[in-house]
Each structure stands twice: as C-alpha cells, then as structure tokens.
GROMACS .gro file of N, CA and C in nm:
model
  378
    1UNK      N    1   9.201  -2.218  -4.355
    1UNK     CA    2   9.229  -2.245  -4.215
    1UNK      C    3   9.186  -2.386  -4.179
    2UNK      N    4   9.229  -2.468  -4.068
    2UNK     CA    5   9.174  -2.567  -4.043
    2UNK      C    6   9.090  -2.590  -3.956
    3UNK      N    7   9.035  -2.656  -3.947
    3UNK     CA    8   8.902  -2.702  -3.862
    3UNK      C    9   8.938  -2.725  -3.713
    4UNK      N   10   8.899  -2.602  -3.645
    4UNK     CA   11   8.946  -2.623  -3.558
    4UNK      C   12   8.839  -2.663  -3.436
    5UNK      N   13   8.957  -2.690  -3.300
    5UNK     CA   14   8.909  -2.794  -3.201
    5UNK      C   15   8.819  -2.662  -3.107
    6UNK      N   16   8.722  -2.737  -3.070
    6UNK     CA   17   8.660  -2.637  -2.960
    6UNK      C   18   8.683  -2.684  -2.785
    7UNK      N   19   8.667  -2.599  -2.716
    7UNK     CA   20   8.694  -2.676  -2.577
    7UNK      C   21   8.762  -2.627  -2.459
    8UNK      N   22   8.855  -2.499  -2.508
    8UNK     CA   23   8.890  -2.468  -2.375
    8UNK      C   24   8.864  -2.388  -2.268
    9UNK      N   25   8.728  -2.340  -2.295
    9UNK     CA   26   8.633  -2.293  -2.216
    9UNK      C   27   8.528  -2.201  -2.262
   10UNK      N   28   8.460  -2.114  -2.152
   10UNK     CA   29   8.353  -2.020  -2.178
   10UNK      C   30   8.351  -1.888  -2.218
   11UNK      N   31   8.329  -1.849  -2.378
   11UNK     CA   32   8.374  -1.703  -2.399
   11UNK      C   33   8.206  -1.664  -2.385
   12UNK      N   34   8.229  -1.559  -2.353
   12UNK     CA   35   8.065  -1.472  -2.316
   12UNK      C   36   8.041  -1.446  -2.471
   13UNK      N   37   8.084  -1.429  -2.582
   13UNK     CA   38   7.989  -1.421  -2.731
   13UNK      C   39   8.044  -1.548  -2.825
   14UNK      N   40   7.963  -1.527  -2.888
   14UNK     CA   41   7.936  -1.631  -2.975
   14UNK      C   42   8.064  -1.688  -3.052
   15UNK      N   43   8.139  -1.576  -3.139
   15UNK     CA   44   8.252  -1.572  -3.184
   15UNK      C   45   8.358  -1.667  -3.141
   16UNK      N   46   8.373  -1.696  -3.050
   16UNK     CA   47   8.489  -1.785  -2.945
   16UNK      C   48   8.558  -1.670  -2.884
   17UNK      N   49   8.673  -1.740  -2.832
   17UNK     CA   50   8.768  -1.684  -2.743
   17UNK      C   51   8.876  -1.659  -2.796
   18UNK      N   52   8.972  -1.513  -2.812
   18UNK     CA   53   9.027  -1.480  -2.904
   18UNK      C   54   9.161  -1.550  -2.818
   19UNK      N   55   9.151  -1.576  -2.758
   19UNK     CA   56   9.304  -1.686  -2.644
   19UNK      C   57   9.296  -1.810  -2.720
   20UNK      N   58   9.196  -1.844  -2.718
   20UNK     CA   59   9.176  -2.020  -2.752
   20UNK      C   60   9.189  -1.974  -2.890
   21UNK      N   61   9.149  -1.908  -2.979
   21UNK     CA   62   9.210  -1.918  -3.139
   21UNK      C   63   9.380  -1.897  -3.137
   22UNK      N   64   9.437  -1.790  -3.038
   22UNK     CA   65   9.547  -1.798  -3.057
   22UNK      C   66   9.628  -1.893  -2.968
   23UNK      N   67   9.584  -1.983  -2.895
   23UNK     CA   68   9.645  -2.098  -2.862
   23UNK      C   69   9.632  -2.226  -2.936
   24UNK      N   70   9.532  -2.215  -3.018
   24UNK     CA   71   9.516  -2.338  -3.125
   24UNK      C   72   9.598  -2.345  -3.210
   25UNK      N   73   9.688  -2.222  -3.235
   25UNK     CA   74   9.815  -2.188  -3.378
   25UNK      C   75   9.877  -2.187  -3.289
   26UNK      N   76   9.963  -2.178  -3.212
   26UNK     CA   77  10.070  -2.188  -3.138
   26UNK      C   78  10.056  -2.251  -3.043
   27UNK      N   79   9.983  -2.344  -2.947
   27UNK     CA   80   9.992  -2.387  -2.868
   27UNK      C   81  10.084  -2.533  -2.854
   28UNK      N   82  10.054  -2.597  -2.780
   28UNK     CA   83  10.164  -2.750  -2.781
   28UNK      C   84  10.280  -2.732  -2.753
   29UNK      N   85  10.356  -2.838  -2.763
   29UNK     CA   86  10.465  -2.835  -2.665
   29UNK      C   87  10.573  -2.807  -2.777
   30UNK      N   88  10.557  -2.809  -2.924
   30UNK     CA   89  10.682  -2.771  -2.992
   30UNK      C   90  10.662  -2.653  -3.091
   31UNK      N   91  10.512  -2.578  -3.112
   31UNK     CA   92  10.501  -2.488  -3.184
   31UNK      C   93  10.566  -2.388  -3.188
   32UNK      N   94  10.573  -2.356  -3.008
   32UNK     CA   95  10.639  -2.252  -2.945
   32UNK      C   96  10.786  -2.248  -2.999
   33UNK      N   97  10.778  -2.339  -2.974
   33UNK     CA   98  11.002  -2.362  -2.952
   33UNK      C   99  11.029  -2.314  -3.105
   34UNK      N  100  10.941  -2.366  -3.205
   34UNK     CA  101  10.961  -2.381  -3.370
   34UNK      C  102  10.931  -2.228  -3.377
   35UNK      N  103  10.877  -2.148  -3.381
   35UNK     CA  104  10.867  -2.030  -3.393
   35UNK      C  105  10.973  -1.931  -3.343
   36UNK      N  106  10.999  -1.966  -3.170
   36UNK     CA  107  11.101  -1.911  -3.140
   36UNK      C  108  11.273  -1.912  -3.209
   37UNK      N  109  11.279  -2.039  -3.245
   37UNK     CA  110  11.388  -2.014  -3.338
   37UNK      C  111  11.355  -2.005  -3.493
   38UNK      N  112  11.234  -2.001  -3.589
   38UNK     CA  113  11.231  -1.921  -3.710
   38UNK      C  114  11.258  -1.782  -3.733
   39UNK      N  115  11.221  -1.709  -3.588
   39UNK     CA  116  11.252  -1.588  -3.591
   39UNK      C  117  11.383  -1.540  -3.638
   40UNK      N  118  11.471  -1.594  -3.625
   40UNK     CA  119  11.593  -1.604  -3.663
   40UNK      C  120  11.645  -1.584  -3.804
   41UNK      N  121  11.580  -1.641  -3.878
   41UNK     CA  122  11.574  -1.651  -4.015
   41UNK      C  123  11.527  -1.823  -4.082
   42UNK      N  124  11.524  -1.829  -4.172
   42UNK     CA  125  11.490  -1.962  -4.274
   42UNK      C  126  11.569  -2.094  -4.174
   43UNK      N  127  11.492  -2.219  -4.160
   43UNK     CA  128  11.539  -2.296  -4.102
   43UNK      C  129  11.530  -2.428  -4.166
   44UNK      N  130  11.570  -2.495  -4.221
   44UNK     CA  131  11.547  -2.641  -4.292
   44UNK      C  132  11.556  -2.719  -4.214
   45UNK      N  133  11.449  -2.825  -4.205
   45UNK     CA  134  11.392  -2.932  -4.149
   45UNK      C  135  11.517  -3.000  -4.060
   46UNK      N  136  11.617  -3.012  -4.086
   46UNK     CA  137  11.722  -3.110  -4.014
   46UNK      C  138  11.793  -3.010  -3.922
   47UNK      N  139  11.781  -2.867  -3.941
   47UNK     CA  140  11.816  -2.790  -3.823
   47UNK      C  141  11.697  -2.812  -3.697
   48UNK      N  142  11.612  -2.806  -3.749
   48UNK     CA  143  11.510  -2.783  -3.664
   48UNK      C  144  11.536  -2.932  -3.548
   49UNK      N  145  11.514  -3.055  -3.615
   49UNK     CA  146  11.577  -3.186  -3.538
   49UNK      C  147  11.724  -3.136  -3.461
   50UNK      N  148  11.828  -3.112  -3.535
   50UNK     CA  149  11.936  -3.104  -3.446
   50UNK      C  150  11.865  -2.981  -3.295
   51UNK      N  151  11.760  -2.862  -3.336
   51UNK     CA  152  11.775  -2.770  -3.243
   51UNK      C  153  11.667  -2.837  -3.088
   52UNK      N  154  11.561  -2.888  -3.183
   52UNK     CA  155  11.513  -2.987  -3.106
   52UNK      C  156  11.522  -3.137  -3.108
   53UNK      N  157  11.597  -3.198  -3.047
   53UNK     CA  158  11.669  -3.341  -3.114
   53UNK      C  159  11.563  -3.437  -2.996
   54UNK      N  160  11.445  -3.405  -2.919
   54UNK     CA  161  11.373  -3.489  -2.858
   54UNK      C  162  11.231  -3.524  -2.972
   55UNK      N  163  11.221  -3.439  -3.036
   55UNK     CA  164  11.065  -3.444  -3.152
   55UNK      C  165  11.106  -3.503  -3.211
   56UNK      N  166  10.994  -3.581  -3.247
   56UNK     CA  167  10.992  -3.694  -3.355
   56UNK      C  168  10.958  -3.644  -3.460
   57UNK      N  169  11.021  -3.712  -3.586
   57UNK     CA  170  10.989  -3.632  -3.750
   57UNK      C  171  10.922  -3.634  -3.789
   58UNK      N  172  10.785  -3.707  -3.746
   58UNK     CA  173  10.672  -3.725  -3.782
   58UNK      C  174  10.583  -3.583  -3.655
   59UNK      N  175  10.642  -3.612  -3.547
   59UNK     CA  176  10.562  -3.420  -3.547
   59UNK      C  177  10.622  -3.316  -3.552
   60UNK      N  178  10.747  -3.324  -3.608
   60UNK     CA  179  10.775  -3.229  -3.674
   60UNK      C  180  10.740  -3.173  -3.803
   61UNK      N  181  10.686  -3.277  -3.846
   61UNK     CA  182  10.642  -3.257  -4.007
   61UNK      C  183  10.480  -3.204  -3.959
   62UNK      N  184  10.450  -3.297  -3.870
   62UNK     CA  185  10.272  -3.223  -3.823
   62UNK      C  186  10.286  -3.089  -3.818
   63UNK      N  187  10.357  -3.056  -3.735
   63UNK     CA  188  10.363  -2.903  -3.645
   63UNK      C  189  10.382  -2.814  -3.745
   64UNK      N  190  10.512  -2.827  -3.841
   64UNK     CA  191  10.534  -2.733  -3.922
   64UNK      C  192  10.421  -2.682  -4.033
   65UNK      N  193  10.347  -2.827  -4.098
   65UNK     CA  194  10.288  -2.882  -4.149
   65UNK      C  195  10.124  -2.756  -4.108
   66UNK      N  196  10.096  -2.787  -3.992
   66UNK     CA  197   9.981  -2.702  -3.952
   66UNK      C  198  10.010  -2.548  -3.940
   67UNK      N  199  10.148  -2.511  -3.936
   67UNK     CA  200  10.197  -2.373  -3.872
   67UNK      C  201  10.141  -2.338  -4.047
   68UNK      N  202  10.213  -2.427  -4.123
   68UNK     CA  203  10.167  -2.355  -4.295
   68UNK      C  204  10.055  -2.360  -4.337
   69UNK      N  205   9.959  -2.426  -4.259
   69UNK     CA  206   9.820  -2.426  -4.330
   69UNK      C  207   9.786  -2.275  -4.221
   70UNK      N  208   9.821  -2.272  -4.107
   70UNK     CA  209   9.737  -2.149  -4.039
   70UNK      C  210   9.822  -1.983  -4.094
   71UNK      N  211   9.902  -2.050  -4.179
   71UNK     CA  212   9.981  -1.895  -4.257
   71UNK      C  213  10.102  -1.837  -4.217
   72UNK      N  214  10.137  -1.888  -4.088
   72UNK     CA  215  10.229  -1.831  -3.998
   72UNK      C  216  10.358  -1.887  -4.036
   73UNK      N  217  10.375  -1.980  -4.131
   73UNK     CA  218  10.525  -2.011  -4.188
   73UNK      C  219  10.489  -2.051  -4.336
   74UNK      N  220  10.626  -2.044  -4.417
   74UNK     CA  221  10.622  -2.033  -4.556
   74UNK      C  222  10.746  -2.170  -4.555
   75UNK      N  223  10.650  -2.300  -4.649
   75UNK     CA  224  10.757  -2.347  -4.705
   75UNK      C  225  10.796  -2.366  -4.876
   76UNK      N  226  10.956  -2.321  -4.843
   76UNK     CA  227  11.037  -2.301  -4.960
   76UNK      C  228  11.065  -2.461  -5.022
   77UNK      N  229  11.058  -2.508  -5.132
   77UNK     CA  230  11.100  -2.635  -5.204
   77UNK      C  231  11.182  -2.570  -5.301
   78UNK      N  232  11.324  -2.629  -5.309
   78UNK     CA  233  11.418  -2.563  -5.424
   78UNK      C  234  11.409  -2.662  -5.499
   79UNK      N  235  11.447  -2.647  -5.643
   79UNK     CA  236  11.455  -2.776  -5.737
   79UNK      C  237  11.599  -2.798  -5.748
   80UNK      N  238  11.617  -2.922  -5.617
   80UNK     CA  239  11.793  -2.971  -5.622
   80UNK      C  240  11.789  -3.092  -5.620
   81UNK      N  241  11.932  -3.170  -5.622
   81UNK     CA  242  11.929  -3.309  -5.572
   81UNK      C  243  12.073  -3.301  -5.486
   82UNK      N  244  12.039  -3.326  -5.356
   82UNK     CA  245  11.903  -3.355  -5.281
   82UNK      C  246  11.792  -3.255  -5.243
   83UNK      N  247  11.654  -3.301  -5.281
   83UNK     CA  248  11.615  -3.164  -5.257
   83UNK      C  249  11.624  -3.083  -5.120
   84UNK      N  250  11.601  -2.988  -5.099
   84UNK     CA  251  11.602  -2.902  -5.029
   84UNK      C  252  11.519  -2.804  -4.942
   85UNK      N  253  11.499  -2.789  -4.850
   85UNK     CA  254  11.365  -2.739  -4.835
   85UNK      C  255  11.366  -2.612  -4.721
   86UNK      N  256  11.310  -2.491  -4.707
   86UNK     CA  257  11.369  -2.426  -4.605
   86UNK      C  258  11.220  -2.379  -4.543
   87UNK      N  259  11.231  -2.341  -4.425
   87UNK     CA  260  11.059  -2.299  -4.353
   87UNK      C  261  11.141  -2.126  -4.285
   88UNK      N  262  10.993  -2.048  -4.341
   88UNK     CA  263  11.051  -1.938  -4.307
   88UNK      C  264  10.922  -1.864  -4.232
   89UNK      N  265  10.917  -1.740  -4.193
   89UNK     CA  266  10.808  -1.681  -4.105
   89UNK      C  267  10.725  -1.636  -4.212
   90UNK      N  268  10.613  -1.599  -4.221
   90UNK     CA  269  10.551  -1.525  -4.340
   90UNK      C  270  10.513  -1.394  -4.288
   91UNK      N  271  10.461  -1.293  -4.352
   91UNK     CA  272  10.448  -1.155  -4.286
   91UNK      C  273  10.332  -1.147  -4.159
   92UNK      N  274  10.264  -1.265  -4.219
   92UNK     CA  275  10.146  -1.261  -4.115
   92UNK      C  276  10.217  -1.362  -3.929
   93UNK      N  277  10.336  -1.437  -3.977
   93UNK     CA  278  10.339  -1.478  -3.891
   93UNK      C  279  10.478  -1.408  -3.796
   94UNK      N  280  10.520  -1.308  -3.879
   94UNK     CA  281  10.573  -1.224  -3.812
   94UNK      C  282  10.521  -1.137  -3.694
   95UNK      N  283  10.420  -1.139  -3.698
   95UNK     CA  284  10.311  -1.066  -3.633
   95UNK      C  285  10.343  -1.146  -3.482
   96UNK      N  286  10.365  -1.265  -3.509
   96UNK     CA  287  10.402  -1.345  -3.358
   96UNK      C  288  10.517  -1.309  -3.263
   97UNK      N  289  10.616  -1.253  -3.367
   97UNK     CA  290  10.749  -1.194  -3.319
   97UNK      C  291  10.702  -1.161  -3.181
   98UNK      N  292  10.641  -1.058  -3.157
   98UNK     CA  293  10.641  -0.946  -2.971
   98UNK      C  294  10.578  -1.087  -2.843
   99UNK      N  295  10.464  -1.155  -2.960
   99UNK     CA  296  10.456  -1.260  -2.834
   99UNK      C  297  10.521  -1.349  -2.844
  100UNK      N  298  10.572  -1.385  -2.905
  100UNK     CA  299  10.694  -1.499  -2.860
  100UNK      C  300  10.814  -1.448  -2.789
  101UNK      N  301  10.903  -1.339  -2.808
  101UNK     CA  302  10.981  -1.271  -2.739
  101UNK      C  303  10.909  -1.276  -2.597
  102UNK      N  304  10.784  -1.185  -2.594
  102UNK     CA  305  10.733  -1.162  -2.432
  102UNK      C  306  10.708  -1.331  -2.360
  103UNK      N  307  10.700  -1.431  -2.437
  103UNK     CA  308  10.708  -1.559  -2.394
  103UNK      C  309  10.872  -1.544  -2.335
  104UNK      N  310  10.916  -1.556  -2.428
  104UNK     CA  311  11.067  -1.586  -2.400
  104UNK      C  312  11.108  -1.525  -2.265
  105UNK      N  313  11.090  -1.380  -2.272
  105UNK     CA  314  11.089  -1.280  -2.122
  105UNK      C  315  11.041  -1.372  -2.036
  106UNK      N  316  10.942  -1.371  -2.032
  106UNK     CA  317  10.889  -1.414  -1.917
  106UNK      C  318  10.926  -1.566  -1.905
  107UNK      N  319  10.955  -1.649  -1.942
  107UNK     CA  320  11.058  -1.759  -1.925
  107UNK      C  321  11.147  -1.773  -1.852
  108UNK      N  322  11.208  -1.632  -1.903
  108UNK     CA  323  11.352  -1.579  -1.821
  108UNK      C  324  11.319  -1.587  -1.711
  109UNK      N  325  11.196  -1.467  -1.667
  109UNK     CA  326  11.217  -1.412  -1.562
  109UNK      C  327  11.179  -1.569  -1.445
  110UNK      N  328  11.074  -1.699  -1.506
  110UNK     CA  329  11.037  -1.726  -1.456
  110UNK      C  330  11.165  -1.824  -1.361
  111UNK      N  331  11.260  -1.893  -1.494
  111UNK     CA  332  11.359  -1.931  -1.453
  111UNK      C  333  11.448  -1.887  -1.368
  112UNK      N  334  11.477  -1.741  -1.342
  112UNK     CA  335  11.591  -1.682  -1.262
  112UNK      C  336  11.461  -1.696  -1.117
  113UNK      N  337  11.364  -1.726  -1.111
  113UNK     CA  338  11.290  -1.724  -0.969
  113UNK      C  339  11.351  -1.835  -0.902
  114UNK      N  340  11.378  -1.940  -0.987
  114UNK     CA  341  11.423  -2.075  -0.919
  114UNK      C  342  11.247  -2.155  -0.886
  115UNK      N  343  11.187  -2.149  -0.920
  115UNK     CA  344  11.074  -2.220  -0.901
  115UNK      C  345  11.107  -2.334  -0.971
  116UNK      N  346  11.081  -2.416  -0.871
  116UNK     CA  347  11.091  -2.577  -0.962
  116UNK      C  348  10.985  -2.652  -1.028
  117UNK      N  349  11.065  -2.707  -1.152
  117UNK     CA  350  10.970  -2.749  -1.301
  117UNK      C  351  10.845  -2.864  -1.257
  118UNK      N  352  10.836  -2.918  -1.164
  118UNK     CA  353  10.776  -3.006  -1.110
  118UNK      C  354  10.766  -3.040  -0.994
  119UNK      N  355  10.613  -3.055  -0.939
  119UNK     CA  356  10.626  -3.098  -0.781
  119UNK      C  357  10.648  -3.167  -0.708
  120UNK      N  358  10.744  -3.198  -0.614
  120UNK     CA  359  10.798  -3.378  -0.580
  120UNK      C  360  10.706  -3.399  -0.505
  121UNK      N  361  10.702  -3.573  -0.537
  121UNK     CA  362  10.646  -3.681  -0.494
  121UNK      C  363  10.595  -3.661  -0.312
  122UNK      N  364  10.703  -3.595  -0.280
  122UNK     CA  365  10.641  -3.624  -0.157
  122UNK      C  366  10.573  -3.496  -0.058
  123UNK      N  367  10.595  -3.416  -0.183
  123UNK     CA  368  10.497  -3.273  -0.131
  123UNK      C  369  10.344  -3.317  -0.166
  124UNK      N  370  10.333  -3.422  -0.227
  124UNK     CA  371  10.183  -3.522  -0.290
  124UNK      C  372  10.162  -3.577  -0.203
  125UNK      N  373  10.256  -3.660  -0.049
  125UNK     CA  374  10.211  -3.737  -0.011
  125UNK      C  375  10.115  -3.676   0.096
  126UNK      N  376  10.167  -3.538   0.125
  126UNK     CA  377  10.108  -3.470   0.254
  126UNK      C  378   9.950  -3.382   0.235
   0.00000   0.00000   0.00000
C-alpha cells in the first residue's frame, strides 16, 4: 500500500477514519470518473484520454498508476508491437462497484434538482 496522507480530520480511535482511507483510493477529481467507466470492462490507456479528453497523460498515468498500487485495478502488458496495454478492475476493486453506482445515483438525482454547479459572482457580492 502506499504511504498515505493524513489530514482530513478527527476520528475518535487511533486506527484513522475508515472515510478518509476510503477517500484516499478514490478520491480526486479523476479516480472517480476512471473507475466509473472500468466497470464496464478492460479499458486501454487511449480510451480512457478519448473518455476523459480534459486529463493530462501524465495524471492519467499517476491516477491509474496509484489505483494499481492500492489493488483496485489490474494492469495487463501484452507482448505486441505496438505494445499494448489494458487496465481492468481486480476482484478487490470490484468491491467498489455498489459505491460507485450509488455515486453515480446520486449524481443523477443531484443533477435532475437543477442546483447549480457553482455560485455566481454576485450572490458573493451580497
């Protein structure tokens, strides 16, 4: 596992906070998204860019990169030219399946509220 960050608040025992361990493997702004579409099946690196075409390949390579050291994805290297490479869920990170879906839900639901993504400027000024 990797060394992880401490910090996002006060758990009453010693152990930590079983939120903050599971926001340290999935948390950030593209872990989520990368998981939500592995579920799917095997995804190679240049899908993943076309599905998210704003991440840069350098954190895409982080993100995926850490998802495989914390167990939750498996990467495949085929021996081709060009090589080839595919990222898939592993059994343990299947386990993410119900909360990422209940993410997704509740996404939905939050979107069909119409609440807007950001607060304007001039609801700040008052």
């Amino acid at each position: 596992m990797r060394d992880r960050k401490s910090g996002y608040g006060f758990c009453p025992n010693d152990e930590g906070c079983p939120v903050e361990f599971t926001l340290d493997v999935i948390g950030g702004k593209w872990k989520g998204v990368l998981l939500y579409h592995i579920m799917d099946g095997p995804k190679r690196f240049n899908e993943f860019r076309r599905i998210c075409p704003s991440i840069t390949q350098r954190m895409l390579t982080l993100q995926l990169r850490e998802l495989e050291e914390d167990g939750i994805v498996h990467r495949e290297v085929y021996k081709q030219v060009p090589p080839k490479v595919e990222y898939s869920l592993t059994e343990f990170g299947r386990t993410l399946i119900p909360i990422i879906t209940a993410m997704r839900d509740w996404g939905e639901a939050y979107k069909k509220m119409g609440v807007p993504s950001s607060v304007s400027t001039a609801d700040e000024k008052d």
